[in-house]
C-alpha positions as a printed Julia matrix, in Angstrom:
33×3 Matrix{Float64}:
 122.96   99.17  103.56
 123.45   96.32  106.02
 121.45   93.95  103.83
 123.42   95.0   100.73
 126.71   94.37  102.54
 125.5    90.91  103.61
 124.4    90.03  100.08
 127.75   91.17   98.69
 129.58   89.15  101.36
 127.59   86.02  100.49
 128.0    86.81   96.76
 124.25   86.76   96.13
 123.1    88.71   93.07
 120.71   91.55   93.91
 119.32   94.8    92.55
 118.82   97.93   94.63
 115.53   99.62   93.83
 115.59  102.35   96.46
 116.64  105.98   96.15
 120.33  105.29   96.74
 120.98  104.83   93.02
 120.44  107.63   90.54
 118.78  108.18   87.19
 119.64  105.79   84.41
 121.13  103.15   86.72
 117.85  102.98   88.66
 115.88  102.65   85.41
 118.14   99.79   84.32
 117.7    98.08   87.7
 113.91   98.38   87.44
 113.96   97.05   83.87
 116.11   94.11   84.97
 113.79   93.39   87.9
């Protein structure tokens, strides 16, 4: 979560691929990656 907050603060685009996102959103993130 600290890394995600830093990336948001610096306005860097990123995708979370861990278990913190659920179902279809995770599938979309993996497809985008």
